[in-house]
Short mmCIF file of C-alpha atoms in Angstrom, two decimals:
data_model
loop_
_atom_site.label_atom_id
_atom_site.label_comp_id
_atom_site.label_asym_id
_atom_site.label_seq_id
_atom_site.Cartn_x
_atom_site.Cartn_y
_atom_site.Cartn_z
CA MET C 1 82.96 112.45 113.45
CA THR C 2 80.31 113.32 116.14
CA ASP C 3 79.37 116.80 115.04
CA LYS C 4 76.63 116.21 112.22
CA ASP C 5 77.45 119.54 110.67
CA GLU C 6 80.85 118.18 109.83
CA GLY C 7 79.91 114.45 108.98
CA LEU C 8 79.36 113.14 105.41
CA PHE C 9 75.62 112.62 105.79
CA ALA C 10 73.27 115.52 106.40
CA GLN C 11 69.84 115.33 107.96
CA ILE C 12 66.93 114.88 105.74
CA SER C 13 65.04 118.19 106.09
CA HIS C 14 61.93 117.71 104.04
CA SER C 15 59.57 114.98 103.70
CA ARG C 16 62.11 112.33 104.63
CA THR C 17 61.15 110.06 101.99
CA ALA C 18 63.55 107.13 100.53
CA SER C 19 63.85 109.31 97.16
CA GLU C 20 65.73 111.99 99.34
CA VAL C 21 68.18 109.52 100.86
CA ILE C 22 68.94 108.09 97.52
CA GLN C 23 69.65 111.48 96.02
CA GLN C 24 71.95 112.57 98.93
CA ILE C 25 73.98 109.18 98.57
CA GLU C 26 74.20 109.32 94.92
CA LEU C 27 75.36 112.94 94.92
CA LEU C 28 78.22 111.82 97.37
CA ILE C 29 79.19 109.00 95.13
CA LEU C 30 78.97 111.17 91.96
CA ASP C 31 81.10 114.30 93.59
CA GLY C 32 83.68 111.61 94.46
CA VAL C 33 83.06 111.90 98.32
CA LEU C 34 82.24 108.36 98.63
CA ARG C 35 84.63 106.10 96.77
CA ASP C 36 84.62 102.49 95.67
CA GLY C 37 85.07 100.25 98.69
CA ASP C 38 83.89 102.72 101.26
CA ARG C 39 81.42 101.33 104.00
CA LEU C 40 78.37 103.03 105.03
CA PRO C 41 77.68 103.39 108.54
CA GLY C 42 75.67 100.97 110.09
CA GLU C 43 71.88 101.00 109.69
CA ARG C 44 71.25 102.46 112.96
CA ASP C 45 73.83 104.97 112.85
CA LEU C 46 73.05 106.02 109.34
CA ALA C 47 69.16 106.20 109.78
CA GLN C 48 70.30 108.66 112.96
CA ASP C 49 72.70 110.93 110.93
CA LEU C 50 70.07 111.16 108.21
CA ASP C 51 66.93 111.64 110.42
CA VAL C 52 64.94 109.23 108.76
CA SER C 53 63.27 106.01 109.87
CA ARG C 54 65.01 102.62 109.32
CA PRO C 55 62.38 101.25 106.92
CA ILE C 56 62.90 104.48 104.87
CA LEU C 57 66.68 104.05 104.91
CA ARG C 58 66.54 100.23 103.80
CA GLU C 59 63.98 101.08 100.98
CA ALA C 60 66.80 103.67 99.83
CA LEU C 61 69.51 101.17 100.08
CA LYS C 62 67.91 98.45 98.23
CA GLU C 63 67.24 100.75 95.40
CA LEU C 64 70.81 101.91 95.50
CA GLU C 65 71.85 98.20 95.41
CA ALA C 66 69.70 97.72 92.41
CA ARG C 67 71.17 100.69 90.70
CA GLY C 68 74.63 99.04 91.02
CA LEU C 69 75.91 101.75 93.15
CA LEU C 70 76.02 99.96 96.45
CA VAL C 71 76.76 96.42 97.45
CA ALA C 72 75.75 94.66 100.72
CA HIS C 73 77.40 91.77 102.29
CA HIS C 74 75.24 89.75 104.51
CA GLY C 75 76.54 90.52 108.11
CA GLY C 76 79.15 92.47 106.92
CA GLY C 77 77.93 95.95 106.04
CA THR C 78 77.04 97.90 103.01
CA PHE C 79 79.64 99.29 100.59
CA VAL C 80 80.21 101.53 97.54
CA ALA C 81 80.33 99.40 94.52
CA ASP C 82 83.43 99.33 92.25
CA ILE C 83 81.71 101.91 89.78
CA ILE C 84 85.04 103.39 88.32
CA GLY C 85 86.33 100.20 87.06
CA GLN C 86 83.51 99.90 85.05
CA VAL C 87 84.48 103.16 83.04
CA PHE C 88 86.73 100.69 81.00
CA SER C 89 85.23 97.64 80.68
CA ARG C 90 87.15 94.12 81.37
CA PRO C 91 87.30 93.12 77.64
CA ILE C 92 88.69 96.59 76.50
CA THR C 93 91.38 96.71 79.59
CA GLU C 94 92.44 93.16 78.75
CA LEU C 95 92.78 93.85 74.78
CA ILE C 96 94.62 97.12 75.67
CA SER C 97 97.10 95.45 77.93
CA ARG C 98 98.05 92.85 75.12
CA HIS C 99 99.07 95.69 72.68
CA ALA C 100 102.15 97.97 73.63
CA ARG C 101 101.17 100.49 71.09
CA ALA C 102 98.32 101.45 73.49
CA THR C 103 100.55 102.83 76.04
CA ARG C 104 101.55 105.84 73.88
CA ASP C 105 97.77 106.68 73.20
CA TYR C 106 97.22 106.47 76.88
CA LEU C 107 99.85 108.88 77.66
CA GLU C 108 98.73 111.04 74.84
CA TYR C 109 95.12 111.03 76.13
CA ARG C 110 96.34 111.70 79.86
CA ARG C 111 98.55 114.68 78.49
CA GLU C 112 95.40 116.66 77.49
CA LEU C 113 93.31 115.46 80.20
CA GLU C 114 96.12 116.40 82.85
CA GLY C 115 96.54 119.82 81.36
CA LEU C 116 92.86 120.51 81.26
CA THR C 117 92.48 119.23 85.07
CA ALA C 118 95.35 121.27 86.34
CA GLU C 119 94.17 124.24 84.56
CA LEU C 120 90.95 123.76 86.26
CA ALA C 121 92.33 123.23 89.68
CA ALA C 122 94.35 126.28 89.63
CA LYS C 123 91.44 128.43 88.96
CA ARG C 124 88.76 126.40 91.18
CA ALA C 125 90.65 124.74 93.94
CA THR C 126 89.31 125.78 97.24
CA ASP C 127 91.31 126.35 100.75
CA THR C 128 90.62 122.83 101.54
CA ASP C 129 91.63 121.52 98.05
CA ARG C 130 95.01 123.35 98.31
CA ALA C 131 95.44 122.26 101.79
CA LEU C 132 95.11 118.73 100.71
CA LEU C 133 97.41 118.84 97.69
CA SER C 134 100.09 120.62 100.22
CA ARG C 135 99.74 117.41 102.51
CA ILE C 136 100.35 115.09 99.80
CA ILE C 137 103.23 116.93 98.45
CA GLU C 138 105.05 116.87 101.93
CA ASP C 139 104.33 112.99 101.85
CA MET C 140 105.77 112.63 98.62
CA LYS C 141 108.76 114.63 99.60
CA GLU C 142 109.15 112.63 102.68
CA ALA C 143 108.76 109.27 100.78
CA HIS C 144 111.59 110.66 98.30
CA GLU C 145 114.17 111.72 100.92
CA SER C 146 113.43 108.57 102.82
CA GLY C 147 114.19 106.38 99.51
CA ASN C 148 110.86 104.66 99.90
CA PRO C 149 109.55 104.22 96.20
CA GLU C 150 106.39 102.41 97.28
CA ASN C 151 105.27 105.39 99.41
CA GLU C 152 106.33 107.83 96.53
CA LEU C 153 104.42 106.06 93.74
CA SER C 154 101.28 105.84 96.07
CA ALA C 155 101.52 109.72 96.75
CA ASP C 156 102.05 110.21 93.15
CA VAL C 157 98.72 108.71 92.00
CA GLU C 158 96.95 110.55 95.26
CA PHE C 159 98.52 113.65 93.93
CA HIS C 160 96.92 113.37 90.61
CA ASN C 161 93.63 112.40 92.31
CA ALA C 162 93.58 115.25 94.31
CA ILE C 163 94.12 117.49 91.36
CA GLY C 164 91.13 115.85 89.68
CA GLU C 165 89.12 116.39 92.69
CA ALA C 166 90.19 120.39 92.95
CA ALA C 167 89.05 120.80 89.33
CA HIS C 168 85.35 120.29 90.42
CA ASN C 169 84.23 118.77 87.11
CA ILE C 170 82.58 115.44 87.91
CA ILE C 171 83.24 113.68 84.44
CA LEU C 172 86.74 114.44 84.64
CA LEU C 173 86.86 113.52 88.07
CA HIS C 174 85.76 109.82 87.25
CA THR C 175 87.35 109.52 84.11
CA MET C 176 90.91 110.30 85.59
CA ARG C 177 90.25 108.10 88.53
CA ALA C 178 89.58 105.25 85.88
CA CYS C 179 93.00 106.13 84.40
CA TYR C 180 94.95 106.17 87.32
CA ARG C 181 93.16 102.71 88.32
CA LEU C 182 94.76 101.40 85.30
CA LEU C 183 97.96 102.84 86.06
CA SER C 184 98.13 101.29 89.52
CA GLN C 185 97.41 97.82 88.10
CA GLY C 186 100.20 98.28 85.67
CA ILE C 187 98.09 97.78 82.70
CA PHE C 188 100.10 100.20 80.56
CA PHE C 189 103.84 99.95 81.67
CA ASN C 190 105.78 99.34 85.00
CA ARG C 191 105.67 102.57 86.98
CA LYS C 192 108.55 101.00 89.12
CA ALA C 193 110.75 100.63 85.90
CA VAL C 194 110.24 104.23 85.08
CA PHE C 195 111.24 105.31 88.58
CA ALA C 196 114.27 103.33 88.52
CA LEU C 197 115.70 105.17 85.69
CA ALA C 198 118.54 107.54 86.47
CA ASN C 199 117.27 110.76 88.09
CA ALA C 200 113.80 109.79 87.31
CA ARG C 201 112.65 110.17 90.73
CA GLU C 202 114.20 113.59 91.26
CA ARG C 203 112.84 114.89 88.03
CA LEU C 204 109.28 113.64 88.87
CA LEU C 205 109.43 115.25 92.27
CA GLU C 206 110.28 118.58 90.63
CA GLN C 207 107.63 118.22 88.16
CA HIS C 208 104.94 117.40 90.69
CA LEU C 209 106.27 120.63 92.90
CA ALA C 210 105.96 122.75 89.69
CA ILE C 211 102.23 121.56 89.29
CA HIS C 212 101.55 122.10 93.04
CA ALA C 213 103.08 125.73 92.89
CA ALA C 214 101.13 126.70 89.80
CA ILE C 215 97.85 125.40 91.13
CA LEU C 216 98.26 127.13 94.46
CA SER C 217 99.20 130.49 92.85
CA GLY C 218 96.16 130.17 90.70
CA ASP C 219 98.11 130.27 87.52
CA GLY C 220 95.98 128.00 85.18
CA ASP C 221 98.35 128.29 82.36
CA GLY C 222 101.35 127.60 84.21
CA ALA C 223 99.53 124.57 85.93
CA LYS C 224 98.50 123.23 82.30
CA ARG C 225 102.16 123.65 81.16
CA ALA C 226 103.68 122.08 83.98
CA ALA C 227 101.04 119.01 83.85
CA GLN C 228 101.76 118.33 80.06
CA ALA C 229 105.42 118.66 80.55
CA HIS C 230 105.30 115.85 83.22
CA ILE C 231 103.45 113.67 80.99
CA ASP C 232 105.92 114.59 78.18
CA PHE C 233 108.63 113.41 80.44
CA VAL C 234 106.82 110.24 81.58
CA MET C 235 106.44 109.43 77.59
CA GLN C 236 110.10 109.68 77.36
CA ALA C 237 111.00 107.75 80.45
CA VAL C 238 108.58 104.79 79.43
CA ASP C 239 110.31 104.71 76.08
CA ASP C 240 113.75 104.69 77.68
CA ALA C 241 112.66 101.98 80.34
CA ALA C 242 111.10 99.71 77.49
CA ARG C 243 114.49 100.39 75.55
CA ALA C 244 116.47 99.42 78.52
CA ASP C 245 114.62 96.17 79.16
CA GLU C 246 114.91 94.98 75.72
CA TRP C 247 118.69 95.52 75.93
CA GLY C 248 118.72 93.68 79.13
CA ARG C 249 116.71 90.84 77.55
CA VAL C 250 118.77 90.47 74.59
CA ALA C 251 122.11 90.56 76.54
CA LYS C 252 121.05 87.83 78.79
CA LEU C 253 120.01 85.84 75.96
CA ARG C 254 123.52 86.23 74.57
CA LEU C 255 125.13 85.14 77.77
CA ILE C 256 122.96 82.21 78.00
CA ARG C 257 123.73 81.12 74.62
CA ARG C 258 127.61 81.41 75.38
CA ASP C 259 127.44 79.61 78.47
CA ASN C 260 125.30 76.81 77.16
CA ASN C 261 127.62 76.40 74.00
CA PRO C 262 130.41 73.69 74.84
CA GLN C 263 132.32 74.74 71.35
CA ASN C 264 133.03 78.22 72.90
CA ALA C 265 136.45 78.23 71.34
CA ARG C 266 137.93 76.94 67.98
CA THR C 267 141.38 76.19 66.96
CA ALA C 268 142.84 77.58 63.84
CA ARG C 269 146.13 76.67 62.48
CA ILE C 270 148.03 79.82 61.48
CA GLY C 271 151.56 79.68 60.34
CA GLY C 272 152.03 76.03 61.70
CA GLN C 273 150.92 76.86 65.29
CA ASP C 274 147.79 76.54 67.15
CA LYS C 275 145.97 79.53 68.08
CA THR C 276 142.99 79.82 70.03
CA GLU C 277 139.99 82.30 68.84
CA THR C 278 137.11 82.75 71.23
CA SER C 279 133.65 82.25 69.37
#
């Protein structure tokens, strides 16, 4: 953006120290404006945006790197570090992924957080938040109508992330982003399998529309109920998908056993005549 008033970075208006630069960038990360992987402007442009000298900017960026918030790639720019993934450490993530019962606990946990987040979003969402939610809903409906499940799944996560932003609670924001990160990585369950269930895509779209409508109308209780009903459906759908997978697995094993068994019939002599009975 060329207009500084509409840019991400505001000019430092006081003593123009490295600490003020650090505070501004930290707040952008804390508020979820800057996300992991986002690239900062080049040194010259960023110094100009902030109205600070380049030595002061370098000092600030170096300190932010030391704090683990930024990562510099030599000759490739400076990026926001992957701090969201660190909410759940790699060992606990891998441990969770090895035990199926964690899925229900994850969804139970999400049910309460989703309800609270939607309730707060209904009460706190700004006009900009509501406009963004409506834009995502339109993308979701378009993906649904065109039969594009990948885009629909992507819009699903984006929608829930936007609700987290509209709740304007930074702890909820980062906690929910960590939850959706694990969901997108397929740690808990196969989202595609859930979408593949009969009428699941239609039901999920209806639920998202209900959450959206409640938030837009400022109905906190309604938004909470709609969000929790959505997770209740997902919990049942996960169980149904897992059951269907198990049935399919067993059926395939039976077929393999039958096809690989050369003695798939036996002859029985009944009443002096040979009759074939399938095994």
